[in-house]
PDB file of C-alpha atoms and ligand atoms in Angstrom:
ATOM      1  CA  UNK A 239       5.057  -7.573 -18.696  1.00 79.00           C
ATOM      2  CA  UNK A 240       8.139  -6.394 -16.983  1.00 85.00           C
ATOM      3  CA  UNK A 241      11.376  -5.602 -18.784  1.00 87.00           C
ATOM      4  CA  UNK A 242      14.294  -7.905 -18.079  1.00 90.00           C
ATOM      5  CA  UNK A 243      17.987  -7.294 -18.780  1.00 89.00           C
ATOM      6  CA  UNK A 244      19.236  -8.812 -22.035  1.00 91.00           C
ATOM      7  CA  UNK A 245      21.708 -11.635 -21.269  1.00 93.00           C
ATOM      8  CA  UNK A 246      25.355 -10.561 -21.614  1.00 91.00           C
ATOM      9  CA  UNK A 247      26.132 -13.462 -23.956  1.00 95.00           C
ATOM     10  CA  UNK A 248      24.969 -14.158 -27.488  1.00 96.00           C
ATOM     11  CA  UNK A 249      24.331 -16.948 -29.974  1.00 98.00           C
ATOM     12  CA  UNK A 250      28.050 -16.739 -30.822  1.00 97.00           C
ATOM     13  CA  UNK A 251      28.717 -17.957 -27.276  1.00 97.00           C
ATOM     14  CA  UNK A 252      25.969 -20.574 -26.877  1.00 97.00           C
ATOM     15  CA  UNK A 253      25.888 -22.223 -30.317  1.00 98.00           C
ATOM     16  CA  UNK A 254      29.528 -23.467 -30.561  1.00 98.00           C
ATOM     17  CA  UNK A 255      29.363 -24.813 -26.995  1.00 98.00           C
ATOM     18  CA  UNK A 256      26.150 -26.735 -27.706  1.00 97.00           C
ATOM     19  CA  UNK A 257      27.191 -28.270 -31.032  1.00 96.00           C
ATOM     20  CA  UNK A 258      30.478 -29.354 -29.505  1.00 97.00           C
ATOM     21  CA  UNK A 259      28.503 -31.939 -27.490  1.00 97.00           C
ATOM     22  CA  UNK A 260      27.170 -33.730 -30.594  1.00 95.00           C
ATOM     23  CA  UNK A 261      28.786 -37.162 -30.922  1.00 94.00           C
ATOM     24  CA  UNK A 262      27.917 -37.884 -34.552  1.00 92.00           C
ATOM     25  CA  UNK A 263      30.689 -36.334 -36.680  1.00 93.00           C
ATOM     26  CA  UNK A 264      28.451 -35.899 -39.731  1.00 91.00           C
ATOM     27  CA  UNK A 265      25.726 -34.056 -37.838  1.00 91.00           C
ATOM     28  CA  UNK A 266      28.272 -31.947 -36.010  1.00 94.00           C
ATOM     29  CA  UNK A 267      29.806 -30.901 -39.355  1.00 94.00           C
ATOM     30  CA  UNK A 268      26.346 -30.028 -40.695  1.00 91.00           C
ATOM     31  CA  UNK A 269      25.767 -27.779 -37.663  1.00 94.00           C
ATOM     32  CA  UNK A 270      29.182 -26.140 -38.124  1.00 95.00           C
ATOM     33  CA  UNK A 271      28.498 -25.534 -41.827  1.00 94.00           C
ATOM     34  CA  UNK A 272      25.185 -23.820 -41.100  1.00 92.00           C
ATOM     35  CA  UNK A 273      26.575 -21.712 -38.243  1.00 95.00           C
ATOM     36  CA  UNK A 274      26.851 -18.482 -40.289  1.00 95.00           C
ATOM     37  CA  UNK A 275      23.249 -18.843 -41.352  1.00 92.00           C
ATOM     38  CA  UNK A 276      22.147 -19.252 -37.730  1.00 94.00           C
ATOM     39  CA  UNK A 277      24.063 -16.081 -36.814  1.00 96.00           C
ATOM     40  CA  UNK A 278      22.588 -14.125 -39.715  1.00 94.00           C
ATOM     41  CA  UNK A 279      19.059 -15.134 -38.648  1.00 92.00           C
ATOM     42  CA  UNK A 280      19.866 -13.736 -35.231  1.00 95.00           C
ATOM     43  CA  UNK A 281      20.822 -10.393 -36.814  1.00 96.00           C
ATOM     44  CA  UNK A 282      17.578 -10.409 -38.767  1.00 95.00           C
ATOM     45  CA  UNK A 283      15.592 -11.020 -35.565  1.00 95.00           C
ATOM     46  CA  UNK A 284      17.304  -8.037 -33.929  1.00 95.00           C
ATOM     47  CA  UNK A 285      16.749  -5.819 -36.984  1.00 95.00           C
ATOM     48  CA  UNK A 286      13.047  -6.628 -37.122  1.00 94.00           C
ATOM     49  CA  UNK A 287      12.607  -6.081 -33.386  1.00 92.00           C
ATOM     50  CA  UNK A 288      14.220  -2.641 -33.671  1.00 89.00           C
ATOM     51  CA  UNK A 289      11.709  -1.818 -36.390  1.00 89.00           C
ATOM     52  CA  UNK A 290       8.825  -3.396 -34.396  1.00 85.00           C
ATOM     53  CA  UNK A 291       8.219  -5.787 -37.283  1.00 88.00           C
ATOM     54  CA  UNK A 292       8.967  -9.153 -35.745  1.00 89.00           C
ATOM     55  CA  UNK A 293       5.924 -10.597 -37.508  1.00 88.00           C
ATOM     56  CA  UNK A 294       7.952 -10.324 -40.718  1.00 89.00           C
ATOM     57  CA  UNK A 295      10.440 -12.916 -39.547  1.00 88.00           C
ATOM     58  CA  UNK A 296       9.946 -15.842 -41.891  1.00 80.00           C
ATOM     59  CA  UNK A 297       9.785 -19.436 -40.866  1.00 79.00           C
ATOM     60  CA  UNK A 298      12.526 -20.432 -43.296  1.00 67.00           C
ATOM     61  CA  UNK A 299      11.659 -23.207 -45.713  1.00 63.00           C
ATOM     62  CA  UNK A 300      15.304 -24.268 -45.685  1.00 58.00           C
ATOM     63  CA  UNK A 301      14.550 -25.789 -42.298  1.00 60.00           C
ATOM     64  CA  UNK A 302      11.485 -27.699 -43.408  1.00 63.00           C
ATOM     65  CA  UNK A 303      12.013 -31.346 -42.632  1.00 67.00           C
ATOM     66  CA  UNK A 304      10.879 -33.618 -45.475  1.00 68.00           C
ATOM     67  CA  UNK A 305       8.010 -36.035 -44.788  1.00 74.00           C
ATOM     68  CA  UNK A 306       8.172 -39.720 -45.496  1.00 75.00           C
ATOM     69  CA  UNK A 307       5.460 -41.669 -47.379  1.00 79.00           C
ATOM     70  CA  UNK A 308       3.402 -41.924 -44.187  1.00 82.00           C
ATOM     71  CA  UNK A 309       3.406 -38.149 -43.719  1.00 78.00           C
ATOM     72  CA  UNK A 310       5.794 -38.291 -40.743  1.00 79.00           C
ATOM     73  CA  UNK A 311       8.787 -36.014 -40.422  1.00 70.00           C
ATOM     74  CA  UNK A 312      12.113 -37.738 -39.992  1.00 69.00           C
ATOM     75  CA  UNK A 313      13.263 -37.627 -36.362  1.00 68.00           C
ATOM     76  CA  UNK A 314      16.872 -38.117 -37.337  1.00 70.00           C
ATOM     77  CA  UNK A 315      16.981 -35.273 -39.861  1.00 74.00           C
ATOM     78  CA  UNK A 316      19.781 -32.815 -39.103  1.00 75.00           C
ATOM     79  CA  UNK A 317      17.329 -29.931 -38.671  1.00 79.00           C
ATOM     80  CA  UNK A 318      15.849 -31.656 -35.641  1.00 83.00           C
ATOM     81  CA  UNK A 319      19.178 -31.091 -33.999  1.00 89.00           C
ATOM     82  CA  UNK A 320      18.460 -27.416 -33.457  1.00 90.00           C
ATOM     83  CA  UNK A 321      15.698 -28.320 -31.016  1.00 90.00           C
ATOM     84  CA  UNK A 322      17.835 -31.113 -29.591  1.00 93.00           C
ATOM     85  CA  UNK A 323      20.594 -28.622 -28.782  1.00 96.00           C
ATOM     86  CA  UNK A 324      18.170 -27.002 -26.358  1.00 96.00           C
ATOM     87  CA  UNK A 325      16.594 -30.198 -25.068  1.00 95.00           C
ATOM     88  CA  UNK A 326      19.704 -32.379 -24.756  1.00 96.00           C
ATOM     89  CA  UNK A 327      22.338 -29.882 -23.624  1.00 97.00           C
ATOM     90  CA  UNK A 328      21.217 -26.297 -23.027  1.00 97.00           C
ATOM     91  CA  UNK A 329      18.379 -27.032 -20.597  1.00 96.00           C
ATOM     92  CA  UNK A 330      19.802 -30.295 -19.211  1.00 96.00           C
ATOM     93  CA  UNK A 331      20.873 -30.038 -15.598  1.00 94.00           C
ATOM     94  CA  UNK A 332      23.700 -32.576 -15.815  1.00 96.00           C
ATOM     95  CA  UNK A 333      27.329 -32.087 -14.890  1.00 96.00           C
ATOM     96  CA  UNK A 334      28.647 -33.211 -18.288  1.00 96.00           C
ATOM     97  CA  UNK A 335      26.596 -30.529 -20.058  1.00 97.00           C
ATOM     98  CA  UNK A 336      27.450 -27.775 -17.593  1.00 97.00           C
ATOM     99  CA  UNK A 337      29.125 -25.560 -20.219  1.00 97.00           C
ATOM    100  CA  UNK A 338      25.813 -25.294 -22.086  1.00 97.00           C
ATOM    101  CA  UNK A 339      23.521 -25.522 -19.065  1.00 97.00           C
ATOM    102  CA  UNK A 340      25.200 -22.608 -17.274  1.00 95.00           C
ATOM    103  CA  UNK A 341      23.767 -20.294 -19.986  1.00 96.00           C
ATOM    104  CA  UNK A 342      20.272 -21.592 -19.191  1.00 96.00           C
ATOM    105  CA  UNK A 343      20.796 -20.970 -15.494  1.00 94.00           C
ATOM    106  CA  UNK A 344      22.174 -17.495 -16.110  1.00 93.00           C
ATOM    107  CA  UNK A 345      19.040 -16.556 -18.062  1.00 93.00           C
ATOM    108  CA  UNK A 346      16.892 -17.676 -15.130  1.00 89.00           C
ATOM    109  CA  UNK A 347      19.172 -16.074 -12.560  1.00 81.00           C
ATOM    110  CA  UNK A 348      19.863 -12.826 -14.441  1.00 66.00           C
ATOM    111  CA  UNK A 349      16.167 -12.159 -14.400  1.00 57.00           C
ATOM    112  CA  UNK A 350      16.447 -12.298 -10.626  1.00 58.00           C
ATOM    113  CA  UNK A 351      19.745 -10.737  -9.562  1.00 63.00           C
ATOM    114  CA  UNK A 352      20.161  -8.007 -12.194  1.00 62.00           C
ATOM    115  CA  UNK A 353      16.643  -6.741 -11.946  1.00 61.00           C
ATOM    116  CA  UNK A 354      14.378  -5.213  -9.350  1.00 64.00           C
ATOM    117  CA  UNK A 355      11.731  -7.817 -10.009  1.00 69.00           C
ATOM    118  CA  UNK A 356      12.273 -11.445  -9.074  1.00 81.00           C
ATOM    119  CA  UNK A 357       9.080 -12.228 -10.873  1.00 91.00           C
ATOM    120  CA  UNK A 358       8.051 -13.609 -14.253  1.00 94.00           C
ATOM    121  CA  UNK A 359       8.718 -11.287 -17.209  1.00 94.00           C
ATOM    122  CA  UNK A 360       5.126 -11.617 -18.422  1.00 96.00           C
ATOM    123  CA  UNK A 361       2.792 -11.538 -15.397  1.00 96.00           C
ATOM    124  CA  UNK A 362       5.162  -9.743 -12.961  1.00 94.00           C
ATOM    125  CA  UNK A 363       3.498 -11.890 -10.307  1.00 95.00           C
ATOM    126  CA  UNK A 364       4.621 -15.528 -10.121  1.00 95.00           C
ATOM    127  CA  UNK A 365       8.232 -16.379  -9.433  1.00 92.00           C
ATOM    128  CA  UNK A 366      10.608 -17.269 -12.267  1.00 92.00           C
ATOM    129  CA  UNK A 367      10.519 -21.024 -12.857  1.00 93.00           C
ATOM    130  CA  UNK A 368      11.383 -21.692 -16.495  1.00 94.00           C
ATOM    131  CA  UNK A 369      13.066 -20.299 -19.566  1.00 95.00           C
ATOM    132  CA  UNK A 370      10.537 -19.458 -22.255  1.00 96.00           C
ATOM    133  CA  UNK A 371      11.180 -19.327 -26.006  1.00 95.00           C
ATOM    134  CA  UNK A 372       9.646 -16.005 -27.017  1.00 95.00           C
ATOM    135  CA  UNK A 373       9.244 -17.425 -30.510  1.00 93.00           C
ATOM    136  CA  UNK A 374       8.733 -21.214 -30.401  1.00 90.00           C
ATOM    137  CA  UNK A 375      11.739 -23.378 -31.171  1.00 88.00           C
ATOM    138  CA  UNK A 376       9.471 -25.826 -33.006  1.00 84.00           C
ATOM    139  CA  UNK A 377       9.037 -23.296 -35.840  1.00 86.00           C
ATOM    140  CA  UNK A 378      11.971 -20.934 -35.429  1.00 90.00           C
ATOM    141  CA  UNK A 379      14.476 -23.695 -34.799  1.00 89.00           C
ATOM    142  CA  UNK A 380      17.503 -21.494 -35.444  1.00 91.00           C
ATOM    143  CA  UNK A 381      16.457 -19.526 -32.334  1.00 94.00           C
ATOM    144  CA  UNK A 382      16.380 -22.573 -30.058  1.00 94.00           C
ATOM    145  CA  UNK A 383      19.528 -21.644 -28.099  1.00 97.00           C
ATOM    146  CA  UNK A 384      19.648 -17.937 -28.962  1.00 97.00           C
ATOM    147  CA  UNK A 385      19.704 -15.842 -25.741  1.00 97.00           C
ATOM    148  CA  UNK A 386      17.776 -12.954 -27.328  1.00 96.00           C
ATOM    149  CA  UNK A 387      14.825 -15.336 -27.729  1.00 96.00           C
ATOM    150  CA  UNK A 388      15.063 -16.941 -24.255  1.00 97.00           C
ATOM    151  CA  UNK A 389      13.313 -15.161 -21.385  1.00 95.00           C
ATOM    152  CA  UNK A 390      12.787 -15.956 -17.670  1.00 95.00           C
ATOM    153  CA  UNK A 391       9.127 -16.749 -17.003  1.00 95.00           C
ATOM    154  CA  UNK A 392       6.721 -18.641 -14.748  1.00 95.00           C
ATOM    155  CA  UNK A 393       5.198 -21.971 -15.713  1.00 96.00           C
ATOM    156  CA  UNK A 394       1.677 -20.578 -15.907  1.00 96.00           C
ATOM    157  CA  UNK A 395       2.553 -17.930 -18.517  1.00 96.00           C
ATOM    158  CA  UNK A 396       4.771 -20.398 -20.344  1.00 95.00           C
ATOM    159  CA  UNK A 397       1.853 -22.854 -20.568  1.00 95.00           C
ATOM    160  CA  UNK A 398      -0.685 -20.233 -21.606  1.00 95.00           C
ATOM    161  CA  UNK A 399       1.576 -18.875 -24.310  1.00 92.00           C
ATOM    162  CA  UNK A 400       1.718 -22.249 -26.104  1.00 86.00           C
ATOM    163  CA  UNK A 401       3.612 -22.270 -29.406  1.00 76.00           C
ATOM    164  CA  UNK A 402       2.894 -18.630 -30.110  1.00 83.00           C
ATOM    165  CA  UNK A 403       4.123 -17.245 -33.385  1.00 82.00           C
ATOM    166  CA  UNK A 404       3.567 -13.683 -34.603  1.00 86.00           C
ATOM    167  CA  UNK A 405       1.172 -13.048 -37.421  1.00 83.00           C
ATOM    168  CA  UNK A 406       0.761 -10.099 -39.769  1.00 84.00           C
ATOM    169  CA  UNK A 407      -2.918  -9.842 -38.859  1.00 87.00           C
ATOM    170  CA  UNK A 408      -2.483  -9.688 -35.082  1.00 88.00           C
ATOM    171  CA  UNK A 409      -0.480  -7.528 -32.670  1.00 90.00           C
ATOM    172  CA  UNK A 410       2.874  -9.076 -31.716  1.00 91.00           C
ATOM    173  CA  UNK A 411       3.329  -9.980 -28.045  1.00 95.00           C
ATOM    174  CA  UNK A 412       5.411  -7.682 -25.837  1.00 95.00           C
ATOM    175  CA  UNK A 413       9.072  -8.763 -25.836  1.00 95.00           C
ATOM    176  CA  UNK A 414      10.538  -8.699 -22.286  1.00 94.00           C
ATOM    177  CA  UNK A 415      14.016  -7.654 -23.495  1.00 94.00           C
ATOM    178  CA  UNK A 416      13.191  -5.058 -26.116  1.00 95.00           C
ATOM    179  CA  UNK A 417       9.850  -3.408 -25.361  1.00 94.00           C
ATOM    180  CA  UNK A 418      10.105  -0.818 -22.592  1.00 92.00           C
ATOM    181  CA  UNK A 419       6.693  -0.238 -21.048  1.00 94.00           C
ATOM    182  CA  UNK A 420       7.649  -0.131 -17.374  1.00 91.00           C
ATOM    183  CA  UNK A 421       7.545   3.665 -17.145  1.00 92.00           C
ATOM    184  CA  UNK A 422       3.923   4.098 -18.114  1.00 94.00           C
ATOM    185  CA  UNK A 423       0.920   2.998 -16.121  1.00 96.00           C
ATOM    186  CA  UNK A 424      -1.090   0.664 -18.341  1.00 97.00           C
ATOM    187  CA  UNK A 425      -2.597  -1.748 -15.788  1.00 97.00           C
ATOM    188  CA  UNK A 426      -5.842  -0.888 -14.036  1.00 97.00           C
ATOM    189  CA  UNK A 427      -8.403  -2.677 -11.890  1.00 98.00           C
ATOM    190  CA  UNK A 428     -12.038  -2.217 -11.044  1.00 97.00           C
ATOM    191  CA  UNK A 429     -14.492  -3.883  -8.720  1.00 96.00           C
ATOM    192  CA  UNK A 430     -16.627  -6.099 -10.918  1.00 95.00           C
ATOM    193  CA  UNK A 431     -19.120  -7.091  -8.219  1.00 95.00           C
ATOM    194  CA  UNK A 432     -19.722  -7.690  -4.538  1.00 93.00           C
ATOM    195  CA  UNK A 433     -21.119 -11.097  -3.784  1.00 93.00           C
ATOM    196  CA  UNK A 434     -22.959 -11.819  -0.559  1.00 90.00           C
ATOM    197  CA  UNK A 435     -22.126 -15.129   1.017  1.00 88.00           C
ATOM    198  CA  UNK A 436     -25.357 -15.638   2.923  1.00 83.00           C
ATOM    199  CA  UNK A 437     -24.238 -18.632   4.942  1.00 84.00           C
ATOM    200  CA  UNK A 438     -21.127 -16.862   6.162  1.00 81.00           C
ATOM    201  CA  UNK A 439     -22.883 -13.505   6.448  1.00 80.00           C
ATOM    202  CA  UNK A 440     -20.241 -11.625   4.560  1.00 86.00           C
ATOM    203  CA  UNK A 441     -19.362 -10.117   1.213  1.00 91.00           C
ATOM    204  CA  UNK A 442     -16.566 -11.011  -1.116  1.00 92.00           C
ATOM    205  CA  UNK A 443     -15.293  -8.529  -3.658  1.00 95.00           C
ATOM    206  CA  UNK A 444     -14.648  -9.583  -7.244  1.00 96.00           C
ATOM    207  CA  UNK A 445     -12.071  -7.671  -9.273  1.00 96.00           C
ATOM    208  CA  UNK A 446     -11.344  -7.264 -12.923  1.00 96.00           C
ATOM    209  CA  UNK A 447      -7.921  -6.229 -14.145  1.00 97.00           C
ATOM    210  CA  UNK A 448      -7.563  -4.695 -17.595  1.00 97.00           C
ATOM    211  CA  UNK A 449      -5.186  -2.756 -19.857  1.00 97.00           C
ATOM    212  CA  UNK A 450      -6.052   0.933 -20.071  1.00 96.00           C
ATOM    213  CA  UNK A 451      -6.858   2.641 -23.374  1.00 95.00           C
ATOM    214  CA  UNK A 452      -3.798   4.844 -23.545  1.00 92.00           C
ATOM    215  CA  UNK A 453      -3.435   7.478 -26.242  1.00 88.00           C
ATOM    216  CA  UNK A 454       0.293   7.816 -25.670  1.00 90.00           C
ATOM    217  CA  UNK A 455       2.297   4.633 -25.303  1.00 90.00           C
ATOM    218  CA  UNK A 456       5.876   3.731 -26.345  1.00 90.00           C
ATOM    219  CA  UNK A 457       4.512   0.705 -28.240  1.00 91.00           C
ATOM    220  CA  UNK A 458       1.145  -0.100 -29.823  1.00 92.00           C
ATOM    221  CA  UNK A 459      -1.220  -0.511 -26.856  1.00 95.00           C
ATOM    222  CA  UNK A 460      -2.904  -3.381 -28.722  1.00 94.00           C
ATOM    223  CA  UNK A 461       0.285  -5.387 -28.233  1.00 94.00           C
ATOM    224  CA  UNK A 462      -0.019  -5.045 -24.454  1.00 96.00           C
ATOM    225  CA  UNK A 463      -3.708  -5.973 -24.640  1.00 97.00           C
ATOM    226  CA  UNK A 464      -2.937  -8.985 -26.809  1.00 95.00           C
ATOM    227  CA  UNK A 465      -0.226 -10.226 -24.411  1.00 96.00           C
ATOM    228  CA  UNK A 466      -2.517  -9.678 -21.415  1.00 97.00           C
ATOM    229  CA  UNK A 467      -5.271 -11.685 -23.091  1.00 96.00           C
ATOM    230  CA  UNK A 468      -3.147 -14.433 -24.655  1.00 95.00           C
ATOM    231  CA  UNK A 469      -1.302 -15.231 -21.424  1.00 96.00           C
ATOM    232  CA  UNK A 470      -4.519 -14.978 -19.357  1.00 96.00           C
ATOM    233  CA  UNK A 471      -2.815 -12.520 -17.025  1.00 96.00           C
ATOM    234  CA  UNK A 472      -6.163 -11.292 -15.700  1.00 94.00           C
ATOM    235  CA  UNK A 473      -6.980 -14.770 -14.322  1.00 94.00           C
ATOM    236  CA  UNK A 474      -3.507 -15.078 -12.843  1.00 95.00           C
ATOM    237  CA  UNK A 475      -3.377 -11.757 -10.979  1.00 97.00           C
ATOM    238  CA  UNK A 476      -7.076 -11.464 -10.158  1.00 96.00           C
ATOM    239  CA  UNK A 477      -6.880 -14.719  -8.239  1.00 95.00           C
ATOM    240  CA  UNK A 478      -4.066 -13.379  -6.044  1.00 96.00           C
ATOM    241  CA  UNK A 479      -5.601  -9.917  -5.713  1.00 97.00           C
ATOM    242  CA  UNK A 480      -8.988 -11.257  -4.588  1.00 97.00           C
ATOM    243  CA  UNK A 481      -7.348 -13.636  -2.192  1.00 97.00           C
ATOM    244  CA  UNK A 482      -5.335 -10.798  -0.660  1.00 97.00           C
ATOM    245  CA  UNK A 483      -8.283  -8.410  -0.510  1.00 97.00           C
ATOM    246  CA  UNK A 484     -10.948 -10.809   0.784  1.00 94.00           C
ATOM    247  CA  UNK A 485      -8.794 -12.587   3.339  1.00 93.00           C
ATOM    248  CA  UNK A 486      -6.528  -9.764   4.559  1.00 94.00           C
ATOM    249  CA  UNK A 487      -7.327  -6.213   3.563  1.00 95.00           C
ATOM    250  CA  UNK A 488     -11.073  -6.322   4.198  1.00 93.00           C
ATOM    251  CA  UNK A 489     -10.384  -7.407   7.793  1.00 92.00           C
ATOM    252  CA  UNK A 490      -7.886  -4.581   8.286  1.00 94.00           C
ATOM    253  CA  UNK A 491     -10.432  -2.094   6.934  1.00 93.00           C
ATOM    254  CA  UNK A 492     -12.957  -3.287   9.483  1.00 91.00           C
ATOM    255  CA  UNK A 493     -10.631  -3.708  12.448  1.00 92.00           C
ATOM    256  CA  UNK A 494     -10.637  -0.647  14.756  1.00 92.00           C
ATOM    257  CA  UNK A 495      -7.074  -1.448  15.773  1.00 94.00           C
ATOM    258  CA  UNK A 496      -5.905  -1.486  12.157  1.00 93.00           C
ATOM    259  CA  UNK A 497      -7.551   0.778   9.553  1.00 94.00           C
ATOM    260  CA  UNK A 498     -11.125   0.698  10.870  1.00 91.00           C
ATOM    261  CA  UNK A 499     -11.092   4.050  12.685  1.00 93.00           C
ATOM    262  CA  UNK A 500      -9.360   6.086   9.967  1.00 95.00           C
ATOM    263  CA  UNK A 501     -11.335   8.733   8.095  1.00 96.00           C
ATOM    264  CA  UNK A 502     -11.975   8.323   4.376  1.00 96.00           C
ATOM    265  CA  UNK A 503      -9.419  10.993   3.553  1.00 97.00           C
ATOM    266  CA  UNK A 504      -6.698   9.396   5.682  1.00 97.00           C
ATOM    267  CA  UNK A 505      -7.479   5.976   4.231  1.00 97.00           C
ATOM    268  CA  UNK A 506      -7.143   7.257   0.661  1.00 97.00           C
ATOM    269  CA  UNK A 507      -3.779   8.771   1.555  1.00 97.00           C
ATOM    270  CA  UNK A 508      -2.740   5.532   3.273  1.00 98.00           C
ATOM    271  CA  UNK A 509      -3.378   3.561   0.074  1.00 98.00           C
ATOM    272  CA  UNK A 510      -1.630   6.151  -2.100  1.00 98.00           C
ATOM    273  CA  UNK A 511       1.473   5.821   0.090  1.00 98.00           C
ATOM    274  CA  UNK A 512       1.236   2.030  -0.035  1.00 97.00           C
ATOM    275  CA  UNK A 513       1.273   2.035  -3.853  1.00 97.00           C
ATOM    276  CA  UNK A 514       4.184   4.479  -3.975  1.00 97.00           C
ATOM    277  CA  UNK A 515       6.159   2.394  -1.513  1.00 97.00           C
ATOM    278  CA  UNK A 516       5.731  -0.759  -3.601  1.00 95.00           C
ATOM    279  CA  UNK A 517       6.996   1.092  -6.686  1.00 93.00           C
ATOM    280  CA  UNK A 518      10.104   2.221  -4.756  1.00 92.00           C
ATOM    281  CA  UNK A 519      10.616  -1.386  -3.629  1.00 90.00           C
ATOM    282  CA  UNK A 520      10.822  -2.487  -7.281  1.00 88.00           C
ATOM    283  CA  UNK A 521       7.395  -4.012  -7.880  1.00 92.00           C
ATOM    284  CA  UNK A 522       6.919  -1.735 -10.880  1.00 91.00           C
ATOM    285  CA  UNK A 523       4.041   0.597 -11.711  1.00 94.00           C
ATOM    286  CA  UNK A 524       2.137  -2.264 -13.292  1.00 96.00           C
ATOM    287  CA  UNK A 525       2.131  -4.784 -10.454  1.00 96.00           C
ATOM    288  CA  UNK A 526      -1.385  -5.889  -9.486  1.00 97.00           C
ATOM    289  CA  UNK A 527      -0.986  -4.701  -5.895  1.00 97.00           C
ATOM    290  CA  UNK A 528       0.154  -1.230  -6.976  1.00 98.00           C
ATOM    291  CA  UNK A 529      -2.908  -0.964  -9.249  1.00 98.00           C
ATOM    292  CA  UNK A 530      -5.162  -2.201  -6.426  1.00 98.00           C
ATOM    293  CA  UNK A 531      -3.843   0.359  -3.919  1.00 98.00           C
ATOM    294  CA  UNK A 532      -4.132   3.102  -6.549  1.00 98.00           C
ATOM    295  CA  UNK A 533      -7.774   2.226  -7.155  1.00 97.00           C
ATOM    296  CA  UNK A 534      -8.448   2.320  -3.417  1.00 97.00           C
ATOM    297  CA  UNK A 535      -6.661   5.663  -3.073  1.00 97.00           C
ATOM    298  CA  UNK A 536      -9.276   7.138  -5.438  1.00 96.00           C
ATOM    299  CA  UNK A 537     -12.201   6.187  -3.184  1.00 94.00           C
ATOM    300  CA  UNK A 538     -13.785   9.050  -1.277  1.00 93.00           C
ATOM    301  CA  UNK A 539     -16.117   6.820   0.703  1.00 93.00           C
ATOM    302  CA  UNK A 540     -14.964   3.542   2.188  1.00 93.00           C
ATOM    303  CA  UNK A 541     -18.267   2.585   3.811  1.00 91.00           C
ATOM    304  CA  UNK A 542     -18.822   0.190   0.881  1.00 90.00           C
ATOM    305  CA  UNK A 543     -16.124  -2.007   2.400  1.00 90.00           C
ATOM    306  CA  UNK A 544     -17.345  -1.644   5.946  1.00 86.00           C
ATOM    307  CA  UNK A 545     -20.789  -3.102   5.477  1.00 80.00           C
ATOM    308  CA  UNK A 546     -19.226  -6.475   5.969  1.00 64.00           C
ATOM    309  CA  UNK A 547     -20.886  -8.207   8.891  1.00 53.00           C
ATOM    310  CA  UNK A 548     -17.674  -9.659  10.252  1.00 52.00           C
TER     311      UNK A 548
HETATM  312 ZN1   ZN B 819       4.065 -15.362 -15.398  1.00 92.56          ZN
END
């Protein structure tokens, strides 16, 4: 979870451009007539976010699409057009829809150029690949092309998130535009176990990343925990961390020409500097590598990592 800059355009910019592409005059008029309602829902979304009460945003019954006798929802109903605006125009990489599609590209690109992190707004690890609907367009259809609800993410987080919608009984996920948690250290890691690979005569180290139990936090810490769990961020970053540690760092720690000859004290300082350098470079306090180096900087005895029969 890494804060991203809010796009510098709004629903008032994207909506008229998208509905202008609709060929059917009747449907286009319907979308024009409901425009003020779409804008007012956007204001409501912003109000509730400022109050940290997004779970109170209703799925409006006005948008419920009637079912036919077979229990199927009409695919041609005007309300379906809210999702189609996103699917047909906004996210479509075709020259004729460029006026709408450029907004989509700016959301992906703004997360890269206007921000220290070129990485996904949820895991702060994988590169940005898609635009994610923070609240799903299938339920909150009036938010389908609203920039405040569209965030730059990786495919893995996007897939794990599924059609998430906030509930009054569960903590709301962290919003990458509105929840500022980059200045506090909430991510931590520990060594879960050391596994001996007998055939290869070596150990591999297994990590577990987790969200700390913070007493002071700008938002409810349970929201960070919920996001971490829901998006399976532990699986995502642990995989990369273990790969890095077991195939690179462990060899450096055992190589006399690298870190092998350094005393425990010097090694701890080395890792502290490494974590600080990554923060300066824009990785953020809560990047998995920063947390890993911090954990290592707290070791007073590194022999545990040097028992590896390399
Ligand atoms: Zn991600």
